[in-house]
Coordinates of C-alpha atoms in Angstrom, one line a residue:
X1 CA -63.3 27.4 -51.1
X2 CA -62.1 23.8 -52.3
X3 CA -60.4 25.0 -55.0
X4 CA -58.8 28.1 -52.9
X5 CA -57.5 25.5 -50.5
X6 CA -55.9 23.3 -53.2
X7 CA -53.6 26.5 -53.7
X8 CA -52.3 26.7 -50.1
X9 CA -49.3 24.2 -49.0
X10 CA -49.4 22.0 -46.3
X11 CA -46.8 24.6 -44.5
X12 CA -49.7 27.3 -44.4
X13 CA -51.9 25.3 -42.3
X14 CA -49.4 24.1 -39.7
X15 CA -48.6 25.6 -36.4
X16 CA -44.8 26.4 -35.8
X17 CA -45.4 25.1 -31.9
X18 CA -47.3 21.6 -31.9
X19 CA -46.2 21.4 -36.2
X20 CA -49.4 19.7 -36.9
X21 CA -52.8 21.4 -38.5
X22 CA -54.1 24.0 -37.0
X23 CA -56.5 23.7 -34.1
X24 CA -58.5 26.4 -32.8
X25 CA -56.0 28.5 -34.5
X26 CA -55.2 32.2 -33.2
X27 CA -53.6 35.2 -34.2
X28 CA -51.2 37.3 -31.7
X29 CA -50.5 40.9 -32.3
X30 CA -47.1 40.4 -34.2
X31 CA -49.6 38.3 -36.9
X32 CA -48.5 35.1 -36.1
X33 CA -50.5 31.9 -35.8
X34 CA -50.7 29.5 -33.2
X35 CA -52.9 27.1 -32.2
X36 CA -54.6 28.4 -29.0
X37 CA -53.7 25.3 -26.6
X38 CA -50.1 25.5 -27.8
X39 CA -49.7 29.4 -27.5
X40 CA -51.3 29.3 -24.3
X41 CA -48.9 26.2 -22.7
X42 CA -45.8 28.1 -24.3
X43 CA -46.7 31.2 -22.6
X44 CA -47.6 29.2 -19.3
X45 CA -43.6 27.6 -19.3
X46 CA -41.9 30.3 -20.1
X47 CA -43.2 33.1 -17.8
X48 CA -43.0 36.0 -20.6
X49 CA -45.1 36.2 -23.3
X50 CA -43.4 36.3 -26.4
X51 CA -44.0 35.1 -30.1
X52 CA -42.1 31.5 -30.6
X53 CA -41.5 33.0 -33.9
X54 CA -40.3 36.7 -34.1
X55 CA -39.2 36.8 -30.1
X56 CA -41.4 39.5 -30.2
X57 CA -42.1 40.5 -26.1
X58 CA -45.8 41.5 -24.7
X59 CA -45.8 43.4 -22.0
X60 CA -49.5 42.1 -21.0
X61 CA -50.5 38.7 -22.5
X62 CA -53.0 39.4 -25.7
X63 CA -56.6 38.1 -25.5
X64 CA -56.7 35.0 -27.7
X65 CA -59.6 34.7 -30.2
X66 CA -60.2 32.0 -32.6
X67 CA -60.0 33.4 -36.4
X68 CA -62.8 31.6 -37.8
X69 CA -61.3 31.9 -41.4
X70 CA -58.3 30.6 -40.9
X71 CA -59.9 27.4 -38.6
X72 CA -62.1 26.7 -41.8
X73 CA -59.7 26.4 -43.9
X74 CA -57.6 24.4 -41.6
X75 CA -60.2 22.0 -41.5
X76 CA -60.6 21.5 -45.2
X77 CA -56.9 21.1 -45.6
X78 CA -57.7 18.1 -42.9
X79 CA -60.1 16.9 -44.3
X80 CA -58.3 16.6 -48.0
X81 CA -54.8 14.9 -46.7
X82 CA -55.6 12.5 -44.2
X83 CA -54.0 9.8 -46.5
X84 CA -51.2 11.3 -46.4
X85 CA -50.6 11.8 -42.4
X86 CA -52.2 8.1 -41.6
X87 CA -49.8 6.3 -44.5
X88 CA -46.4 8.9 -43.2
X89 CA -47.5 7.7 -39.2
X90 CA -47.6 4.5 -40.5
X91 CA -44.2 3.8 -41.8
X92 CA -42.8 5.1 -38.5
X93 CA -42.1 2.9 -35.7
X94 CA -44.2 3.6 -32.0
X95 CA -41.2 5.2 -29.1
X96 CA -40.1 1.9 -27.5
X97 CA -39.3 2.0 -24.0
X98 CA -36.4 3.7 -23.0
X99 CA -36.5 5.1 -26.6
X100 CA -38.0 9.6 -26.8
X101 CA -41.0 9.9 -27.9
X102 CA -42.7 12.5 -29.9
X103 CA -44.4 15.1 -27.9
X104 CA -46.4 16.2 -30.7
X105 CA -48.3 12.8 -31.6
X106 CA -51.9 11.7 -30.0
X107 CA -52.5 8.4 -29.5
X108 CA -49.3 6.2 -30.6
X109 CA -46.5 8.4 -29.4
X110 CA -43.8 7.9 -32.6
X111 CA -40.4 7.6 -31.8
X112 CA -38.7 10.9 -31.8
X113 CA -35.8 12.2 -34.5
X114 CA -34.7 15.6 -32.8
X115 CA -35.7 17.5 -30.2
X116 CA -36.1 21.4 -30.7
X117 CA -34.1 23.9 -28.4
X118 CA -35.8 26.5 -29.1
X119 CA -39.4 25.0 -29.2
X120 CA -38.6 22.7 -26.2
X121 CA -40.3 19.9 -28.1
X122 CA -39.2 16.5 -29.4
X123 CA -40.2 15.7 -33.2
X124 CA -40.7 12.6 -35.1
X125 CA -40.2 12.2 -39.2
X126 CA -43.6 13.9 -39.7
X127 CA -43.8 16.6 -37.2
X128 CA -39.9 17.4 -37.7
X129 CA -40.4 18.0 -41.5
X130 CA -41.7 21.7 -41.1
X131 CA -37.8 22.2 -39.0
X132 CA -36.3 21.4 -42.3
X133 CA -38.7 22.9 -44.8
X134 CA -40.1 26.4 -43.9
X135 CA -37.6 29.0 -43.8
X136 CA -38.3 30.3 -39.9
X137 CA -37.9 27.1 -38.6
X138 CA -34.9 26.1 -40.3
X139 CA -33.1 28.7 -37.5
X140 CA -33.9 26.6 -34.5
X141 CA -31.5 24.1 -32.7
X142 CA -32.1 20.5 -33.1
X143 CA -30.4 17.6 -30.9
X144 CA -30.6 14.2 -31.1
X145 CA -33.8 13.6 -28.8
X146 CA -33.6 14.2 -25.0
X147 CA -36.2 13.5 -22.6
X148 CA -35.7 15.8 -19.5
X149 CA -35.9 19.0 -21.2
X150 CA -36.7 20.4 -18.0
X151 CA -33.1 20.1 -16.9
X152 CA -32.3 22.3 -19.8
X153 CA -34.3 24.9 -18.2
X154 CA -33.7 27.7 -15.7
X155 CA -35.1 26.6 -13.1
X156 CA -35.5 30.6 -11.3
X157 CA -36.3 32.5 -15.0
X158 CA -37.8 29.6 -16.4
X159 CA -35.4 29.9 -19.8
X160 CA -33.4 27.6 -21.6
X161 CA -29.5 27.3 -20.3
X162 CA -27.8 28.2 -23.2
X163 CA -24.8 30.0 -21.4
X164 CA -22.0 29.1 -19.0
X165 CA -20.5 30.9 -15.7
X166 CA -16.9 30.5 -15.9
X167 CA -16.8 31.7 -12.5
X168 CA -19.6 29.3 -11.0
X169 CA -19.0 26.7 -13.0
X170 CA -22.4 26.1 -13.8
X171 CA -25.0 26.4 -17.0
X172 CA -27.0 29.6 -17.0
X173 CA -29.9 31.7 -19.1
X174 CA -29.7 35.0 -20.3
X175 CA -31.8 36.4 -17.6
X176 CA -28.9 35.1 -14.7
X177 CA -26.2 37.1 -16.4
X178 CA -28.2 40.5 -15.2
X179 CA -28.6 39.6 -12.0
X180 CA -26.6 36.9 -9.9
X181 CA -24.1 36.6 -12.3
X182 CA -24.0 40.4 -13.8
X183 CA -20.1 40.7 -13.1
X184 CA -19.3 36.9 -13.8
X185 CA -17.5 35.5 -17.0
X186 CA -20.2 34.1 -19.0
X187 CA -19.7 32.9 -22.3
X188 CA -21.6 30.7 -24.5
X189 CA -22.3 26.8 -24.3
X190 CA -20.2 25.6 -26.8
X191 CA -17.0 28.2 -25.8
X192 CA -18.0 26.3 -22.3
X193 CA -18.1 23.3 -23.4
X194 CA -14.8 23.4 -25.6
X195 CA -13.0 25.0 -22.6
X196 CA -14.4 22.1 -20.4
X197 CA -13.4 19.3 -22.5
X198 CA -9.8 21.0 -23.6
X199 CA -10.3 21.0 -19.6
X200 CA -10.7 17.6 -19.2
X201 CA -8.6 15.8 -22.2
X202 CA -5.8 17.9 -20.6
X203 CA -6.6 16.2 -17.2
X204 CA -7.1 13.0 -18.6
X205 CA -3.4 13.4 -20.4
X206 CA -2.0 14.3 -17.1
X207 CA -3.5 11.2 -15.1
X208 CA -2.1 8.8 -18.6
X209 CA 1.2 10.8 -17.9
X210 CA 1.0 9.8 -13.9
X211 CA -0.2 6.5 -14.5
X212 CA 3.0 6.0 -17.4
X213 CA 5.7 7.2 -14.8
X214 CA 4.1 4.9 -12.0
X215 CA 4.7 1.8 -14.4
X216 CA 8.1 3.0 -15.1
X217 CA 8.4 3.3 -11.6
X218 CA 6.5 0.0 -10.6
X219 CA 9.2 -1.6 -13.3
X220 CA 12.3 -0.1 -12.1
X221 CA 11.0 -1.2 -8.4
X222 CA 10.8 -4.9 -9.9
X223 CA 14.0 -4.4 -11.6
X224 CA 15.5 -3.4 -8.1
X225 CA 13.5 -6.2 -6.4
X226 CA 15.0 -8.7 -8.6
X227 CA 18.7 -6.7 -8.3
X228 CA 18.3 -7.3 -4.7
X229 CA 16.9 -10.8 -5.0
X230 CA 19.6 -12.1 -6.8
X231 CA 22.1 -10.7 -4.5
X232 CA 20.2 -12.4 -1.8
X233 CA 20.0 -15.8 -3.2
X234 CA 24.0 -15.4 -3.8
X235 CA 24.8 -14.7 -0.6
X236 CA 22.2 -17.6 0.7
X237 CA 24.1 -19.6 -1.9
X238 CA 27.3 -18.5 -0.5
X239 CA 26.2 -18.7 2.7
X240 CA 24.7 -22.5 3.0
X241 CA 27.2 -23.4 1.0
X242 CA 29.8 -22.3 3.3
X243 CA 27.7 -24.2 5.8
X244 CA 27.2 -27.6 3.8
X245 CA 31.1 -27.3 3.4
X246 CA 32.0 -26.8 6.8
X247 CA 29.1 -29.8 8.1
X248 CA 30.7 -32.1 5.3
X249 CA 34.1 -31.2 6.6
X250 CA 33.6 -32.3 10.2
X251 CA 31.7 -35.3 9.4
X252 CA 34.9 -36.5 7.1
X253 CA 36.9 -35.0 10.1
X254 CA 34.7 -36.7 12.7
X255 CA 35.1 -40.1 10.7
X256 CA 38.9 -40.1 9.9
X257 CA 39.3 -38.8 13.7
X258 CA 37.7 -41.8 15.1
X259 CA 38.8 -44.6 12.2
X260 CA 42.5 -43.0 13.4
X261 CA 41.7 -43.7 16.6
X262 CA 40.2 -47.2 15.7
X263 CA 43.4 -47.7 14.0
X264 CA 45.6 -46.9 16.7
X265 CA 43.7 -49.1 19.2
X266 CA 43.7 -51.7 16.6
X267 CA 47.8 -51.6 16.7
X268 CA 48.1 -51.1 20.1
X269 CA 46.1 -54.0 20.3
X270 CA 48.3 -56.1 18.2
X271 CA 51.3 -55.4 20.0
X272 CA 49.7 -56.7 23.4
X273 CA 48.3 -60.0 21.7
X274 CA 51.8 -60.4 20.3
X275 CA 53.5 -59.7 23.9
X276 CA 51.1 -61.9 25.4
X277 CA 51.7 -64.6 23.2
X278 CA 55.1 -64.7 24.0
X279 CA 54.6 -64.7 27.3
X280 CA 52.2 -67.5 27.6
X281 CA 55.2 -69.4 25.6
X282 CA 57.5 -68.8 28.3
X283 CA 55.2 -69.6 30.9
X284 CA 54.3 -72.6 28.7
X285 CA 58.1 -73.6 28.2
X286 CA 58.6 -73.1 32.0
X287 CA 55.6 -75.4 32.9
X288 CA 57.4 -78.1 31.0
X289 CA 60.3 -77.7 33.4
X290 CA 58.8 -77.3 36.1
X291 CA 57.5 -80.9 35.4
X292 CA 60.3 -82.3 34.6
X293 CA 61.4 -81.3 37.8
X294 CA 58.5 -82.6 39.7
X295 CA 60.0 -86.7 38.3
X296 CA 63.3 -86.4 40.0
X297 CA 63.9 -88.0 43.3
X298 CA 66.2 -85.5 44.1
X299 CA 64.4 -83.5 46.4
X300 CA 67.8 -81.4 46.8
X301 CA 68.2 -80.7 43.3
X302 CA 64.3 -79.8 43.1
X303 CA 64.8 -77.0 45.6
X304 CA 67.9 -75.6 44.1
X305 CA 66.1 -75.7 40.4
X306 CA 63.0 -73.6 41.9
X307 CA 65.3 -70.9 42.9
X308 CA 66.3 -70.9 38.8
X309 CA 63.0 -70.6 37.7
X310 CA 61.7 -67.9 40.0
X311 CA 65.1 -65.9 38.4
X312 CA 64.0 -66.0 34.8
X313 CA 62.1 -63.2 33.6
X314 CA 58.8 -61.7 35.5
X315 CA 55.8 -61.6 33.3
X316 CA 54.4 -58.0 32.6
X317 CA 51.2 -57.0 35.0
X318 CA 48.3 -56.9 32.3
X319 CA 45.8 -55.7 35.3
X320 CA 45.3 -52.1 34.5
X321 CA 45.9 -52.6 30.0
X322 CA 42.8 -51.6 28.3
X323 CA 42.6 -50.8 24.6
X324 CA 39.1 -49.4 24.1
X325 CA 39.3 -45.6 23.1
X326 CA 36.8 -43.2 24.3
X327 CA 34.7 -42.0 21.3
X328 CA 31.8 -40.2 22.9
X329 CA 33.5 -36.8 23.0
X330 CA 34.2 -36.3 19.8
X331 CA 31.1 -36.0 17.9
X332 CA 30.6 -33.3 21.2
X333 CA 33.7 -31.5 19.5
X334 CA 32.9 -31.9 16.4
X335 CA 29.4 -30.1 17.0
X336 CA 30.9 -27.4 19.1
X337 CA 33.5 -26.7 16.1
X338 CA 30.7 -26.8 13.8
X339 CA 28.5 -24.3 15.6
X340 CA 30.8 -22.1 16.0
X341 CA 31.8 -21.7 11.9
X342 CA 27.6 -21.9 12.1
X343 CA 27.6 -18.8 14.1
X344 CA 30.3 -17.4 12.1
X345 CA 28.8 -17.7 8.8
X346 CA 25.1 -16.5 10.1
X347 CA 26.9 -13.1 11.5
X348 CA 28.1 -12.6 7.6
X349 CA 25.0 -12.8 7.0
X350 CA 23.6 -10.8 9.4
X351 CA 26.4 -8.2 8.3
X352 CA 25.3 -8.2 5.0
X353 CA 21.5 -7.7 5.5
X354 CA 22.0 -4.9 8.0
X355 CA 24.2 -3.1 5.4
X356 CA 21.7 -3.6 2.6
X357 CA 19.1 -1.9 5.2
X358 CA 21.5 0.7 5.8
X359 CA 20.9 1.8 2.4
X360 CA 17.5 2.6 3.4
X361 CA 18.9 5.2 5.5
X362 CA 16.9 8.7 6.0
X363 CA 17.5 12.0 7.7
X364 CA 15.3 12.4 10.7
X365 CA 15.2 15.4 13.4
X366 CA 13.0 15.5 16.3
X367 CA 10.1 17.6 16.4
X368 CA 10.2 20.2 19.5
X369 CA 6.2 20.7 18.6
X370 CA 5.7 17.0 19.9
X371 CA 8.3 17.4 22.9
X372 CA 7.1 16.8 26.3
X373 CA 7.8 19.7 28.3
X374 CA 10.6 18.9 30.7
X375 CA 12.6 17.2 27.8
X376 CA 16.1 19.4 26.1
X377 CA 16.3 19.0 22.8
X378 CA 20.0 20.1 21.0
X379 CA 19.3 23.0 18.6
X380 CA 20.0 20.6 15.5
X381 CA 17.4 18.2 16.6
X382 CA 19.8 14.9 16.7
X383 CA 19.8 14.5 20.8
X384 CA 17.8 14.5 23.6
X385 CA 17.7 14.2 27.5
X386 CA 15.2 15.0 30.4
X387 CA 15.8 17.7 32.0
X388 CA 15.2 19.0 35.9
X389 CA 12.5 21.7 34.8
X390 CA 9.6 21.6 32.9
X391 CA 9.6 24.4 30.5
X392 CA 6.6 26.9 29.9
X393 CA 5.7 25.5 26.6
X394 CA 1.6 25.1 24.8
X395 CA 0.2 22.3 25.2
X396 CA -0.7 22.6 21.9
X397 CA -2.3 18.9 20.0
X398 CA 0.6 17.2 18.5
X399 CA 2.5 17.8 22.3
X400 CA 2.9 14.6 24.9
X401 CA 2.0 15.9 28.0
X402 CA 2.7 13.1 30.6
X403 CA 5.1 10.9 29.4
X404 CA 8.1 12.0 28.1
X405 CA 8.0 11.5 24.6
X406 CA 8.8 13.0 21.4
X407 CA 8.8 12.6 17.5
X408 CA 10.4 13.6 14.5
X409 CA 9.5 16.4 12.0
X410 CA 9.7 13.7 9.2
X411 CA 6.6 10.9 8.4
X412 CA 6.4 7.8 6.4
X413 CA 3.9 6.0 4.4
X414 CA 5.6 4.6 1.9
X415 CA 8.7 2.8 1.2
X416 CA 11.4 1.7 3.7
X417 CA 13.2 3.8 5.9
X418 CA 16.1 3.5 8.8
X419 CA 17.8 5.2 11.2
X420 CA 20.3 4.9 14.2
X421 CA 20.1 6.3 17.7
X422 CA 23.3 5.8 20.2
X423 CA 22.0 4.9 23.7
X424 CA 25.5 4.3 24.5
X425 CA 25.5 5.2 28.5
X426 CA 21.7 4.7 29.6
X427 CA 20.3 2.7 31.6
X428 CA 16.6 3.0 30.1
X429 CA 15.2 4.0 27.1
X430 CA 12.2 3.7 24.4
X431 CA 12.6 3.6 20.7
X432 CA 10.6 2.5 17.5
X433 CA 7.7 4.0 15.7
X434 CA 4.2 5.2 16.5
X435 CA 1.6 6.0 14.0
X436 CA 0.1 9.8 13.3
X437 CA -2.9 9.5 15.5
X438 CA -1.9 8.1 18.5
X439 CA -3.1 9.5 22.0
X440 CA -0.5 12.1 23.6
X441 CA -2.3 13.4 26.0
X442 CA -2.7 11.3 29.7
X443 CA -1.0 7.8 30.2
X444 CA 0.1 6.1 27.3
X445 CA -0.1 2.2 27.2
X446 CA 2.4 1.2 24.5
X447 CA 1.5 -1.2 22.1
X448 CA 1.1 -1.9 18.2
X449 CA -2.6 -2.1 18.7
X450 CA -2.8 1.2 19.9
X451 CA -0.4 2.4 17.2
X452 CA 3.3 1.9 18.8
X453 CA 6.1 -0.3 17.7
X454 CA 8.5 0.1 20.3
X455 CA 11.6 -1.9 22.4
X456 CA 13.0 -0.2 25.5
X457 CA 15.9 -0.9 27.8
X458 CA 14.7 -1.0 31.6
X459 CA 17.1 -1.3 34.8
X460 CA 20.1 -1.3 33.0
X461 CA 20.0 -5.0 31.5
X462 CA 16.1 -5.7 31.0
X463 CA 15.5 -6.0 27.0
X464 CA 11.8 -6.0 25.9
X465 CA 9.6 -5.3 23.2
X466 CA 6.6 -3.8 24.0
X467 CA 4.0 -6.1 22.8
X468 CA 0.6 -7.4 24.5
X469 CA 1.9 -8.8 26.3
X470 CA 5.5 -7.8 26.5
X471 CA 8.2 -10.1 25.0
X472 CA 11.4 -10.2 27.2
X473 CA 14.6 -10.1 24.8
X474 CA 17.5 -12.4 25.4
X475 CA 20.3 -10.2 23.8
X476 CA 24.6 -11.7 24.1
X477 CA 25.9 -8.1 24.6
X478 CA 24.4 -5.0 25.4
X479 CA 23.7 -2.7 22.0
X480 CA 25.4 1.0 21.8
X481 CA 23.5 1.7 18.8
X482 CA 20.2 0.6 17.7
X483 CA 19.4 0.6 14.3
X484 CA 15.5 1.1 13.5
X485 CA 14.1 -0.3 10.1
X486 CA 10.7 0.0 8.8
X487 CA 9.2 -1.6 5.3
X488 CA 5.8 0.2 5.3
X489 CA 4.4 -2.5 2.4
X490 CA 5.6 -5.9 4.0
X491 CA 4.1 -4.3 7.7
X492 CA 7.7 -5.1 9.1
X493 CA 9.3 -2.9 11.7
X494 CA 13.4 -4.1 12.7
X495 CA 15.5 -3.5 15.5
X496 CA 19.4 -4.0 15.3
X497 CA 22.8 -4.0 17.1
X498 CA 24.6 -2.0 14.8
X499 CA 27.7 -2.7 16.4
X500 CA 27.2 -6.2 16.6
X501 CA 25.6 -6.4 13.2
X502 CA 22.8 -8.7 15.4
X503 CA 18.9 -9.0 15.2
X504 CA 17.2 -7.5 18.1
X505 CA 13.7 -7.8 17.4
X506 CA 10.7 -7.4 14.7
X507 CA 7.3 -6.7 14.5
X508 CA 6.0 -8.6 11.2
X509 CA 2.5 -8.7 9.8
X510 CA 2.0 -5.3 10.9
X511 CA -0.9 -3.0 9.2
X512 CA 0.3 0.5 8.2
X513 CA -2.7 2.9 7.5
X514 CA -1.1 6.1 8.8
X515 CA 1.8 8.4 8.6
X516 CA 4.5 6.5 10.9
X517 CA 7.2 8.6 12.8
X518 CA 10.0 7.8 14.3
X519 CA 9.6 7.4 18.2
X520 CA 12.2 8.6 21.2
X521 CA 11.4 8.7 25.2
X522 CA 14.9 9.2 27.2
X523 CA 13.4 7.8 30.3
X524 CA 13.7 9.4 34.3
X525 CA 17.5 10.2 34.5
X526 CA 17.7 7.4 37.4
X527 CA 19.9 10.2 40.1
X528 CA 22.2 11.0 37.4
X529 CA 23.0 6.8 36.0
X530 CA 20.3 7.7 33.3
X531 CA 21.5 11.4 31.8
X532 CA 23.1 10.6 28.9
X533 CA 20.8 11.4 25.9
X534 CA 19.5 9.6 22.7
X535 CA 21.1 10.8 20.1
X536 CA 20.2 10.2 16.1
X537 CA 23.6 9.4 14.6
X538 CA 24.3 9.7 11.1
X539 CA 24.7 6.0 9.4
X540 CA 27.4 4.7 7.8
X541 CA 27.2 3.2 4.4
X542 CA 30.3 1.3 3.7
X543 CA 29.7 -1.8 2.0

């Protein structure tokens, strides 16, 4: 028997399953041997009962009986090669954590090399070797080790996944594709998996591509930003240069103005000294005289001698002659003049910025959807008025059905944007902005917490921008056209008189979340004094 089992290679005496030495070995009906724990937990996973080998399907699982023979011989070959299993286990390295280990080793699980697809085991160097050696093993599917080779199985047929649904989008067995996914398109892992990650490589391009044309775009918008930066700091330049001209101008005008008067005085001055001198000489030279005059005897020739001197020329009546100049009001002046080129240069300004923000312009119409009932649209959606009856309309989500609102078809949530409304005639009116999900139904209280950014025009002259609380608006003239201007990014919402090229009012450090659209109420028509209607008015670009 020794020298019988010399003749037999290690292959003989290993069991396809476990790939170790037989134990308890058993034969099923196709001939195959097994050893009977490894047959019977193969059987117990997979449902069917069908040789690991051959595929070969039993209707009714066989009876398993050790073959004595075979478990003999087994034994011997044991008992002859243990040198050679203890010195192969020992050049291998124990699984560390994290790391597969061998299913197949007792005691010190080895780390694993591959993992069998079609066994559903994972193999170190040793138990691997009969994979790469015998001929029926050689067919089976080895990976790099995996641990959960549960979620490789079908988890309703208990079989391996080694299809895809097209139609699902999931991993399937061969058992699913006749029955829940008989009429799908199934087609084999790797088809699946090539398909997927043409798939995704194709996505992937396509976000690159996106990702490329948003830093051209983020470039060109710095490009732009810096275009309309430098333009800005020119026409500050300009601008304050203008102004540091025109203050250094009336302060050399302011000084000349008053050394010109200084001067002036300073002659006048001089002339009086000069007349008063000479007058104090005559009065001096007439003193002598009258001295004289006073040592004669003659008391006739005294009297006649007075008359004389009374005749000679009268002095000039220096009473009311004052030289100081009055200086006060011309700094006053000079400050009025300069505010007023002040003024001047900050509606250039003003001019300027209002028609870079007209550049911004966009095409709005209102939105009869979001139009309370008794308001009358125009059929191209550029005016609106209130009118006497309220139409039949739904009240349908989007509608205001109190206060006598409405919106535009168009939203924002990007970018800037502007527009101009004529309120040329009324005597009240809303206008501004109000975020998509704002309350339409019941009273309204409109402010930017609640998602509004709105002025109005109340009882004819009464400016205010509708604010917790509301900010009443000092305005020099009464707008016809109010300009709306919105920059979503910097949270900044504008209000201008076009007309007068002059900053109403703006919201700043605002938070846009939402859609924004542009916001319209006409107001009660006031008897009549209130009927005109809003109306969006197409905005002119000239630079």
């Amino acid at each position: 028997m020794s020298a019988a089992s010399c003749l037999l290679t290690e292959d003989q005496f290993l069991c396809s399953i476990c790939l170790d030495v037989f134990t308890d070995p058993v034969a099923i009906p196709c001939g195959h041997n097994f050893c009977k724990t490894c047959i019977t937990e193969h059987w117990n996973i997979n449902v069917q009962s069908q040789c690991p080998n051959c595929k070969e399907v039993y209707n009714t699982r066989p009876k398993l009986r050790v073959n004595t023979f075979i478990s003999e011989m087994a034994d011997q070959f044991r008992q002859s090669a243990p040198q050679k299993a203890s010195s192969s286990s020992s050049e291998q390295q124990a699984a560390k954590p994290g790391e597969v280990p061998c299913d197949v080793c007792t005691g010190i699980k080895l780390k694993a090399l591959k993992t069998c697809l079609v066994c559903l085991v994972s193999y170190c160097e040793t138990h691997l070797e009969p994979h790469l050696t015998t001929s029926g093993l050689k067919r089976h599917q080895l990976i790099d080790p995996v641990e959960n080779l549960e979620g490789r199985m079908c988890t309703k047929h208990h079989k391996l996944l080694e299809l895809f649904c097209k139609t699902d989008q999931m991993c399937v067995c061969m058992l699913c594709t006749i029955s829940e996914h008989k009429t799908h398109d199934v087609v084999p892992l790797k088809e699946g998996y090539e398909g997927k990650k043409a798939e995704l490589e194709d996505e992937i391009q396509q976000m690159i591509q996106k990702r490329r044309l948003k830093i051209q775009e983020i470039k060109h918008s710095v490009e732009l930003s810096e275009e309309d930066a430098d333009r800005e700091i020119a026409d500050g330049v300009q601008v304050f240069t203008a102004l540091k001209e025109s203050v250094e101008r009336s302060q050399a005008e302011l000084i000349y103005t008053i050394k010109e008067k200084q001067r002036k005085t300073e002659k006048q001055a001089e002339g009086f000294i000069k007349e008063l001198e000479q007058e104090i000489s005559e009065l001096k030279k007439r003193s002598t005289e009258v001295v004289q005059l006073s040592r004669s005897e003659d008391h006739l020739d005294i009297l006649q001698n007075f008359t004389t001197l009374n005749t000679a020329p009268p002095t000039k009546n220096w009473t009311r002659v004052n030289t100081r100049p009055l200086h006060e009001g011309n700094v006053r002046k000079a400050l009025n003049q300069l505010e007023e080129t002040i003024s001047e240069e900050v509606k250039h300004l003003l001019e300027a910025e209002l028609k870079r923000i007209q550049q911004s312009a966009v095409d709005v119409t209102l939105d009869h959807d979001t139009a309370h009932p008794n308001l009358i649209l125009s059929d191209d959606g550029k005016q609106v008025k209130l009118g006497d009856v309220k139409k039949n309309l739904p009240d349908n989500p989007e509608r205001f059905d109190l206060h006598t609102n409405v919106l535009t078809k168009q939203s924002f949530s990007s970018g800037r944007f502007y527009y101009e409304v004529q309120v040329k005639g009324k005597t009240d009116w809303y206008l501004g902005v109000a975020r998509e999900s704002i309350n339409r139904k019941g009273r309204i209280t409109a402010t930017p917490q609640l998602g509004y950014w709105i002025i109005c025009l109340r009882n004819e002259n009464e400016y205010k921008a509708c604010a917790d609380p509301s900010v009443l608006l000092s305005l020099k003239s009464q707008p016809q056209k109010v300009g709306v201007f919105v920059d979503y990014e910097e949270g900044l919402v504008s209000f201008y008189d076009v007309d007068a090229a002059a900053l109403i009012y703006s919201f700043t450090d605002c938070c846009f979340t939402e859609k924004l659209y542009p916001f319209f109420n006409p107001f009660k028509n006031n008897g009549g004094n209130n009927s005109a209607p809003l109306i969006i008015s197409p905005v002119n670009h000239t630079e």
